[in-house]
Amino acid sequence: MIPPAPATTAFFMIRRDNSDAEISSGFFDALGLVAEDCKESVVIGINGQFPGPTIRAHAGDIVWVDLTNKLPTEGVVIHWHGIKQWLLATTPSSSSSPLEIGSPWADGTAAISQCAISPGETFTYRFKVDEAGTYFYHGHYGLQRSAGLYGLLIVDVAEGDKEPFLYDGEFSLLLSDWWHQNQLEMEVGLSSLPFRWIGEPQSLLLNGRGTYKSSLLPDYSNKWYRFEQDDDCAPEIINVLPNKTYRLRLASTTSLASLNVAIGNHKMLVAEADGNYVQPFFVDDLDIYSGETYSILITTDQNPMTNHWLSVGVRGREPHTPPALTMLSYHSASSELPLFLPPPIPLWNNHTHSKLFSKRVIAAVGSPRPPRISERRIILLNTQIKIDGHIKWAINNVSLVLPHTPLLGSIKFGLQQGFDHENPPDIFTSSYDVMNPPANPNSTYGTMIYKLDFNATVDVILQNANALKENVSEIHPWHLHGHDFWVLGYGEGLFSEQDEETFNLENPPLRNSVVVFPYGWTAIRFVADNPGVWAFHCHIEPHWHMGMGVVFAEGVERVGNIPSDAFACGLIRRIMG
């Protein structure tokens, strides 16, 4: 396991308005050795733990995180996934617009919201958690998420408020994928000639634990699935009591894999998605993509004398990774193996199954509705391309490259040389054939900054297409920083104006992450009302690293009170002094 920290090097505090700090704890450590899947590997640990410690707060709390980087050679940042870094206060300004004292600098996105924190340095994150729900945090620099830099962030309802559903207890499962190759080797391979793909993960982890086997047909009677609790890699058994209702919080921090979750002989009631309540509905299994979170309710109404498998398997990619397993153990059943095999995982390329689930997710009654019309539409075409022989991903034929000076600082302080000033295209050529490889795969680099009018309603159409190889179109889960958005709909083939007639404007779900299916499109709508500079990107970590993303800038002139150490690099370092 990770060796203990030599001293408390950082801490987080949860503060409520007009009160002193209530919680403090050691937070960030460094590298360590862990047998996550019964094969020892190097991970990035937090406070001597892998995964990192769960942070828990109440809606309305202000969270302070003092983060000290003890990695010997790498910079680091932490992104608070799903936290909007929303308004803390408003102050008068000499200009016509007041300054918004939000915390876009605390979003934790290297080269966009802040500089990477250098080894030995400390940076303080401060942000408000304004909505109850299931969230998580993770590294947002290089491929550090694939190296284990993540943990849960749970926001309970404000004191005195109640959830819209009842339950007797709760558990959390942080889902991740794991490679035996070092993340730095994987990162180099993605930029190499010839190109070296990271490959499929060796194992799937549940709360940082899993098993590695070469066979996709595991022998459920052998020691790998006996869950001997003296093994560091043994999955944590979920112990329950009969005839109770439990909330199970799911968060996917995978770097590549889309997953399917099922519990043998138990229906799951979906109640929350990405920190927003949804109209509850029952499923036998659910798909969860990288960056998504769910809360499900289960009732322990089965035979209490036996245990039940909880299985997690790969979807959307031909699986070369064995499923992750743990058990739902009724109180009287102890750790005995279940009598039945784990629930089957839907066929990896059964996209119809996945689409039916996604379309069932609608907003709970009383949720905010989207504006009826939008003021701007941006259509983003995902394509795999080449630049000087290097394989990259591009949006509207431009592959995102991030500058040395954080974009928030460059735009806020007018550093013209800090980024590419060419406006990226809002559309792509109508003659592009999304069903076949690109006729001309050559592309270019850019900083891809879309400047949005403050408070404008914006539609984004994510358009998927064929990759470089024939008959290949991948699943891409997209995540928007700084906002929730309404998911208006999904469709097949090339998006057209007529498809707008199918948009759901009555009860579309609010999400911060959404999937675009192979050869299809996904439509979202959001209001550009959060001053800052925000990443919008594929949450598959190597795809983001290879350029699949854009940047939205809105109301940056309204941003105030940026800590100087957020910009201790690049061109802005001299200004911040």
PDB file of C-alpha atoms in Angstrom, residues 358-468:
ATOM      1  CA  SER A 358     -30.113   7.312 -22.310  1.00  0.00           C
ATOM      2  CA  LYS A 359     -33.460   8.405 -23.701  1.00  0.00           C
ATOM      3  CA  ARG A 360     -35.261   7.272 -20.550  1.00  0.00           C
ATOM      4  CA  VAL A 361     -33.334   9.812 -18.455  1.00  0.00           C
ATOM      5  CA  ILE A 362     -35.628  12.839 -18.171  1.00  0.00           C
ATOM      6  CA  ALA A 363     -35.823  15.642 -15.625  1.00  0.00           C
ATOM      7  CA  ALA A 364     -37.768  15.252 -12.413  1.00  0.00           C
ATOM      8  CA  VAL A 365     -41.056  17.116 -12.130  1.00  0.00           C
ATOM      9  CA  GLY A 366     -40.385  20.727 -11.161  1.00  0.00           C
ATOM     10  CA  SER A 367     -36.893  20.881 -12.698  1.00  0.00           C
ATOM     11  CA  PRO A 368     -35.887  24.019 -14.616  1.00  0.00           C
ATOM     12  CA  ARG A 369     -36.855  23.997 -18.268  1.00  0.00           C
ATOM     13  CA  PRO A 370     -34.596  25.287 -21.028  1.00  0.00           C
ATOM     14  CA  PRO A 371     -35.239  28.557 -22.850  1.00  0.00           C
ATOM     15  CA  ARG A 372     -37.507  27.890 -25.837  1.00  0.00           C
ATOM     16  CA  ILE A 373     -35.059  29.299 -28.380  1.00  0.00           C
ATOM     17  CA  SER A 374     -31.290  29.703 -28.603  1.00  0.00           C
ATOM     18  CA  GLU A 375     -29.295  32.700 -29.779  1.00  0.00           C
ATOM     19  CA  ARG A 376     -26.371  30.743 -31.151  1.00  0.00           C
ATOM     20  CA  ARG A 377     -25.834  27.264 -32.540  1.00  0.00           C
ATOM     21  CA  ILE A 378     -22.417  25.615 -32.725  1.00  0.00           C
ATOM     22  CA  ILE A 379     -22.043  22.305 -34.540  1.00  0.00           C
ATOM     23  CA  LEU A 380     -18.934  20.370 -33.537  1.00  0.00           C
ATOM     24  CA  LEU A 381     -17.723  17.560 -35.796  1.00  0.00           C
ATOM     25  CA  ASN A 382     -15.561  14.912 -34.086  1.00  0.00           C
ATOM     26  CA  THR A 383     -12.973  13.556 -36.506  1.00  0.00           C
ATOM     27  CA  GLN A 384      -9.773  11.559 -36.291  1.00  0.00           C
ATOM     28  CA  ILE A 385      -7.103  13.222 -38.402  1.00  0.00           C
ATOM     29  CA  LYS A 386      -3.345  13.524 -38.968  1.00  0.00           C
ATOM     30  CA  ILE A 387      -0.953  16.420 -38.436  1.00  0.00           C
ATOM     31  CA  ASP A 388       2.561  15.908 -39.812  1.00  0.00           C
ATOM     32  CA  GLY A 389       1.910  12.179 -39.713  1.00  0.00           C
ATOM     33  CA  HIS A 390       0.777  12.191 -36.057  1.00  0.00           C
ATOM     34  CA  ILE A 391      -2.684  10.777 -35.344  1.00  0.00           C
ATOM     35  CA  LYS A 392      -4.871  13.313 -33.535  1.00  0.00           C
ATOM     36  CA  TRP A 393      -8.521  14.084 -32.861  1.00  0.00           C
ATOM     37  CA  ALA A 394     -10.000  17.308 -34.174  1.00  0.00           C
ATOM     38  CA  ILE A 395     -13.141  19.404 -33.853  1.00  0.00           C
ATOM     39  CA  ASN A 396     -14.237  21.047 -37.100  1.00  0.00           C
ATOM     40  CA  ASN A 397     -10.818  20.047 -38.463  1.00  0.00           C
ATOM     41  CA  VAL A 398      -8.836  21.817 -35.719  1.00  0.00           C
ATOM     42  CA  SER A 399      -6.999  19.827 -33.030  1.00  0.00           C
ATOM     43  CA  LEU A 400      -6.930  21.583 -29.662  1.00  0.00           C
ATOM     44  CA  VAL A 401      -3.506  22.502 -28.305  1.00  0.00           C
ATOM     45  CA  LEU A 402      -3.253  24.336 -24.989  1.00  0.00           C
ATOM     46  CA  PRO A 403      -0.832  27.248 -24.442  1.00  0.00           C
ATOM     47  CA  HIS A 404       1.777  27.782 -21.732  1.00  0.00           C
ATOM     48  CA  THR A 405      -0.173  30.714 -20.279  1.00  0.00           C
ATOM     49  CA  PRO A 406      -3.606  29.839 -18.823  1.00  0.00           C
ATOM     50  CA  LEU A 407      -6.350  31.096 -21.118  1.00  0.00           C
ATOM     51  CA  LEU A 408      -8.356  32.625 -18.271  1.00  0.00           C
ATOM     52  CA  GLY A 409      -5.440  34.923 -17.498  1.00  0.00           C
ATOM     53  CA  SER A 410      -4.568  35.716 -21.110  1.00  0.00           C
ATOM     54  CA  ILE A 411      -8.142  36.749 -21.941  1.00  0.00           C
ATOM     55  CA  LYS A 412      -8.756  38.563 -18.658  1.00  0.00           C
ATOM     56  CA  PHE A 413      -5.587  40.660 -18.934  1.00  0.00           C
ATOM     57  CA  GLY A 414      -5.553  41.085 -22.709  1.00  0.00           C
ATOM     58  CA  LEU A 415      -2.380  39.153 -23.483  1.00  0.00           C
ATOM     59  CA  GLN A 416      -2.787  39.034 -27.242  1.00  0.00           C
ATOM     60  CA  GLN A 417       0.180  36.724 -27.787  1.00  0.00           C
ATOM     61  CA  GLY A 418      -1.138  34.186 -25.290  1.00  0.00           C
ATOM     62  CA  PHE A 419      -3.547  32.386 -27.620  1.00  0.00           C
ATOM     63  CA  ASP A 420      -4.769  31.926 -31.173  1.00  0.00           C
ATOM     64  CA  HIS A 421      -7.146  34.763 -32.104  1.00  0.00           C
ATOM     65  CA  GLU A 422      -8.675  33.070 -35.122  1.00  0.00           C
ATOM     66  CA  ASN A 423     -12.332  32.357 -34.464  1.00  0.00           C
ATOM     67  CA  PRO A 424     -13.002  28.631 -34.732  1.00  0.00           C
ATOM     68  CA  PRO A 425     -15.798  27.614 -37.108  1.00  0.00           C
ATOM     69  CA  ASP A 426     -19.359  27.251 -35.797  1.00  0.00           C
ATOM     70  CA  ILE A 427     -20.146  24.684 -38.501  1.00  0.00           C
ATOM     71  CA  PHE A 428     -18.389  22.250 -40.806  1.00  0.00           C
ATOM     72  CA  THR A 429     -18.826  21.804 -44.521  1.00  0.00           C
ATOM     73  CA  SER A 430     -22.225  20.342 -45.379  1.00  0.00           C
ATOM     74  CA  SER A 431     -20.643  17.978 -47.900  1.00  0.00           C
ATOM     75  CA  TYR A 432     -18.659  16.103 -45.236  1.00  0.00           C
ATOM     76  CA  ASP A 433     -19.481  12.386 -45.275  1.00  0.00           C
ATOM     77  CA  VAL A 434     -19.764  11.288 -41.632  1.00  0.00           C
ATOM     78  CA  MET A 435     -20.227   7.639 -42.638  1.00  0.00           C
ATOM     79  CA  ASN A 436     -16.762   7.238 -44.187  1.00  0.00           C
ATOM     80  CA  PRO A 437     -13.146   8.081 -43.301  1.00  0.00           C
ATOM     81  CA  PRO A 438     -12.156  11.682 -44.060  1.00  0.00           C
ATOM     82  CA  ALA A 439     -11.293  12.228 -47.713  1.00  0.00           C
ATOM     83  CA  ASN A 440      -8.505  14.588 -46.614  1.00  0.00           C
ATOM     84  CA  PRO A 441      -7.236  13.616 -43.144  1.00  0.00           C
ATOM     85  CA  ASN A 442      -4.775  16.506 -42.825  1.00  0.00           C
ATOM     86  CA  SER A 443      -5.547  19.091 -40.159  1.00  0.00           C
ATOM     87  CA  THR A 444      -4.053  21.848 -38.036  1.00  0.00           C
ATOM     88  CA  TYR A 445      -3.673  22.946 -34.395  1.00  0.00           C
ATOM     89  CA  GLY A 446      -5.482  25.772 -32.589  1.00  0.00           C
ATOM     90  CA  THR A 447      -6.618  26.980 -29.164  1.00  0.00           C
ATOM     91  CA  MET A 448     -10.288  26.670 -30.240  1.00  0.00           C
ATOM     92  CA  ILE A 449     -11.739  29.499 -28.118  1.00  0.00           C
ATOM     93  CA  TYR A 450     -15.421  30.149 -28.752  1.00  0.00           C
ATOM     94  CA  LYS A 451     -16.295  33.575 -27.349  1.00  0.00           C
ATOM     95  CA  LEU A 452     -19.889  33.542 -26.157  1.00  0.00           C
ATOM     96  CA  ASP A 453     -22.075  36.552 -25.400  1.00  0.00           C
ATOM     97  CA  PHE A 454     -22.714  36.697 -21.683  1.00  0.00           C
ATOM     98  CA  ASN A 455     -26.142  35.287 -20.747  1.00  0.00           C
ATOM     99  CA  ALA A 456     -26.692  34.001 -24.286  1.00  0.00           C
ATOM    100  CA  THR A 457     -28.550  30.727 -24.797  1.00  0.00           C
ATOM    101  CA  VAL A 458     -26.289  28.412 -26.770  1.00  0.00           C
ATOM    102  CA  ASP A 459     -27.029  25.157 -28.580  1.00  0.00           C
ATOM    103  CA  VAL A 460     -24.211  22.734 -29.272  1.00  0.00           C
ATOM    104  CA  ILE A 461     -24.641  19.819 -31.661  1.00  0.00           C
ATOM    105  CA  LEU A 462     -22.053  17.092 -31.169  1.00  0.00           C
ATOM    106  CA  GLN A 463     -21.691  15.294 -34.485  1.00  0.00           C
ATOM    107  CA  ASN A 464     -19.915  11.945 -34.571  1.00  0.00           C
ATOM    108  CA  ALA A 465     -18.264  10.523 -37.679  1.00  0.00           C
ATOM    109  CA  ASN A 466     -16.152   7.696 -39.021  1.00  0.00           C
ATOM    110  CA  ALA A 467     -12.567   7.585 -37.758  1.00  0.00           C
ATOM    111  CA  LEU A 468      -9.494   7.070 -39.956  1.00  0.00           C
TER     112      LEU A 468
END
